CSV table of C-alpha atoms in Angstrom, one decimal:
chain,number,residue,atom,x,y,z
A,1274,GLN,CA,160.5,-42.3,-370.0
A,1275,VAL,CA,158.6,-45.3,-368.8
A,1276,GLN,CA,157.3,-48.2,-370.8
A,1277,LEU,CA,154.5,-50.4,-369.4
A,1278,VAL,CA,153.2,-53.7,-370.8
A,1279,GLU,CA,150.2,-55.5,-369.3
A,1280,SER,CA,149.4,-59.2,-369.5
A,1281,GLY,CA,147.2,-61.8,-367.9
A,1282,GLY,CA,143.8,-60.8,-369.3
A,1283,GLY,CA,141.4,-63.4,-370.6
A,1284,SER,CA,137.8,-64.7,-370.7
A,1285,VAL,CA,136.5,-66.2,-367.4
A,1286,GLN,CA,133.2,-67.2,-365.8
A,1287,ALA,CA,131.7,-65.1,-363.0
A,1288,GLY,CA,133.3,-66.1,-359.7
A,1289,ASP,CA,136.6,-67.0,-361.2
A,1290,SER,CA,140.0,-65.3,-360.7
A,1291,LEU,CA,142.7,-63.7,-362.8
A,1292,ARG,CA,146.0,-62.0,-362.0
A,1293,LEU,CA,147.1,-59.2,-364.2
A,1294,SER,CA,150.7,-58.2,-364.6
A,1295,CYS,CA,152.4,-55.0,-365.6
A,1296,ALA,CA,156.1,-54.9,-366.5
A,1297,ALA,CA,157.8,-51.5,-366.3
A,1298,SER,CA,161.0,-50.5,-367.9
A,1299,GLY,CA,163.0,-47.4,-369.0
A,1300,SER,CA,163.2,-45.4,-365.8
A,1301,ASP,CA,163.9,-45.5,-362.1
A,1302,LEU,CA,160.5,-46.0,-360.6
A,1303,SER,CA,161.5,-45.7,-356.9
A,1304,SER,CA,159.6,-42.4,-356.4
A,1305,TYR,CA,156.6,-43.3,-358.5
A,1306,SER,CA,153.0,-44.3,-357.9
A,1307,MET,CA,151.4,-47.0,-360.1
A,1308,ALA,CA,147.8,-47.7,-360.7
A,1309,TRP,CA,145.3,-49.9,-362.5
A,1310,PHE,CA,142.4,-48.3,-364.4
A,1311,ARG,CA,139.7,-50.0,-366.5
A,1312,GLN,CA,137.4,-49.0,-369.3
A,1313,ALA,CA,134.3,-50.9,-370.5
A,1314,PRO,CA,132.8,-50.3,-373.9
A,1315,GLY,CA,130.8,-47.1,-374.0
A,1316,LYS,CA,131.9,-46.2,-370.5
A,1317,ALA,CA,134.3,-43.7,-369.0
A,1318,ARG,CA,137.7,-44.9,-367.7
A,1319,GLU,CA,137.6,-45.5,-364.0
A,1320,PHE,CA,140.1,-45.9,-361.3
A,1321,VAL,CA,140.6,-49.4,-359.9
A,1322,SER,CA,143.6,-49.4,-357.5
A,1323,SER,CA,146.9,-47.8,-356.9
A,1324,VAL,CA,150.1,-48.3,-354.9
A,1325,ALA,CA,152.9,-46.0,-353.8
A,1326,LEU,CA,156.1,-47.9,-354.7
A,1327,VAL,CA,158.2,-46.7,-351.9
A,1328,THR,CA,155.8,-47.1,-349.0
A,1329,GLY,CA,153.5,-49.8,-350.4
A,1330,THR,CA,150.4,-47.8,-349.5
A,1331,THR,CA,147.4,-49.1,-351.4
A,1332,ARG,CA,144.0,-47.6,-352.4
A,1333,TYR,CA,141.0,-49.3,-354.0
A,1334,ALA,CA,137.8,-48.3,-355.6
A,1335,ASP,CA,134.8,-49.2,-353.5
A,1336,SER,CA,133.5,-51.5,-356.3
A,1337,VAL,CA,136.5,-53.8,-356.0
A,1338,LYS,CA,137.5,-53.5,-352.4
A,1339,GLY,CA,137.7,-56.9,-350.7
A,1340,ARG,CA,137.9,-58.7,-354.1
A,1341,PHE,CA,141.0,-57.2,-355.8
A,1342,THR,CA,144.5,-56.9,-354.4
A,1343,ILE,CA,147.3,-54.7,-355.9
A,1344,SER,CA,150.9,-55.5,-355.2
A,1345,ARG,CA,154.3,-54.6,-356.5
A,1346,ASP,CA,157.7,-56.2,-356.9
A,1347,ASN,CA,160.0,-53.2,-356.9
A,1348,ALA,CA,163.2,-55.3,-357.4
A,1349,ASN,CA,161.8,-56.5,-360.7
A,1350,ASN,CA,159.7,-53.5,-361.7
A,1351,MET,CA,156.5,-55.5,-361.7
A,1352,LEU,CA,153.0,-54.5,-360.8
A,1353,TYR,CA,150.2,-57.0,-360.2
A,1354,LEU,CA,146.4,-57.0,-359.8
A,1355,GLN,CA,144.9,-60.1,-358.3
A,1356,MET,CA,141.2,-60.2,-359.1
A,1357,ASN,CA,139.0,-62.6,-357.3
A,1358,SER,CA,135.3,-63.3,-357.4
A,1359,LEU,CA,135.0,-61.6,-360.8
A,1360,LYS,CA,131.6,-60.2,-361.8
A,1361,PRO,CA,130.2,-59.4,-365.3
A,1362,GLY,CA,130.6,-55.7,-364.3
A,1363,ASP,CA,134.3,-56.2,-364.0
A,1364,ALA,CA,134.6,-56.8,-367.8
A,1365,ALA,CA,136.8,-54.1,-369.3
A,1366,VAL,CA,140.1,-53.3,-370.8
A,1367,TYR,CA,142.5,-53.0,-367.9
A,1368,TYR,CA,145.4,-50.5,-368.1
A,1369,CYS,CA,148.5,-50.1,-366.0
A,1370,ALA,CA,149.6,-46.5,-365.4
A,1371,ALA,CA,152.5,-44.7,-363.7
A,1372,ARG,CA,153.3,-41.2,-362.5
A,1373,ARG,CA,156.1,-39.7,-360.4
A,1374,GLY,CA,155.1,-38.7,-356.9
A,1375,ALA,CA,151.8,-39.0,-355.1
A,1376,TYR,CA,148.8,-41.2,-355.9
A,1377,SER,CA,146.0,-39.9,-358.0
A,1378,TYR,CA,142.6,-41.4,-358.9
A,1379,THR,CA,142.4,-39.3,-362.0
A,1380,GLY,CA,143.8,-41.0,-365.1
A,1381,SER,CA,144.8,-37.7,-366.8
A,1382,MET,CA,147.4,-37.3,-364.0
A,1383,TYR,CA,149.3,-40.3,-365.2
A,1384,PRO,CA,151.7,-39.7,-368.1
A,1385,TYR,CA,152.7,-43.3,-368.7
A,1386,TRP,CA,150.2,-46.0,-369.8
A,1387,GLY,CA,150.3,-49.5,-371.0
A,1388,GLN,CA,148.5,-50.8,-374.0
A,1389,GLY,CA,145.8,-52.6,-372.0
A,1390,THR,CA,144.7,-56.2,-371.5
A,1391,GLN,CA,141.1,-57.4,-372.1
A,1392,VAL,CA,139.1,-59.1,-369.3
A,1393,THR,CA,135.8,-60.7,-370.2
A,1394,VAL,CA,133.5,-62.2,-367.6
A,1395,SER,CA,130.5,-64.3,-368.6
A,1396,SER,CA,127.3,-65.4,-366.7
């Protein structure tokens, strides 16, 4: 099994930056893909970004492309999401997720999830 713990959320002004972190433990993640999803109140969960841990191949939702950067530190089982130029529409609970094998933009395909970290953007 895989255990994921997110951190780094907070309350910021529009235009500010945050870096979210996800610490993974419990399994060998060498063959996994990891992703960030987010869910705003009253809205459906949506895909944000993903990375294949072996190759480093990344994918981004159009809404965050050019502003967010996903990265991983395989040696330390860490996943990051650097969020720049934050907008009020980015406010949500952000979740780290992991699955063995190929990337998926569908949250139901990921069996392992973190507890989430809250991001609030004002103005």
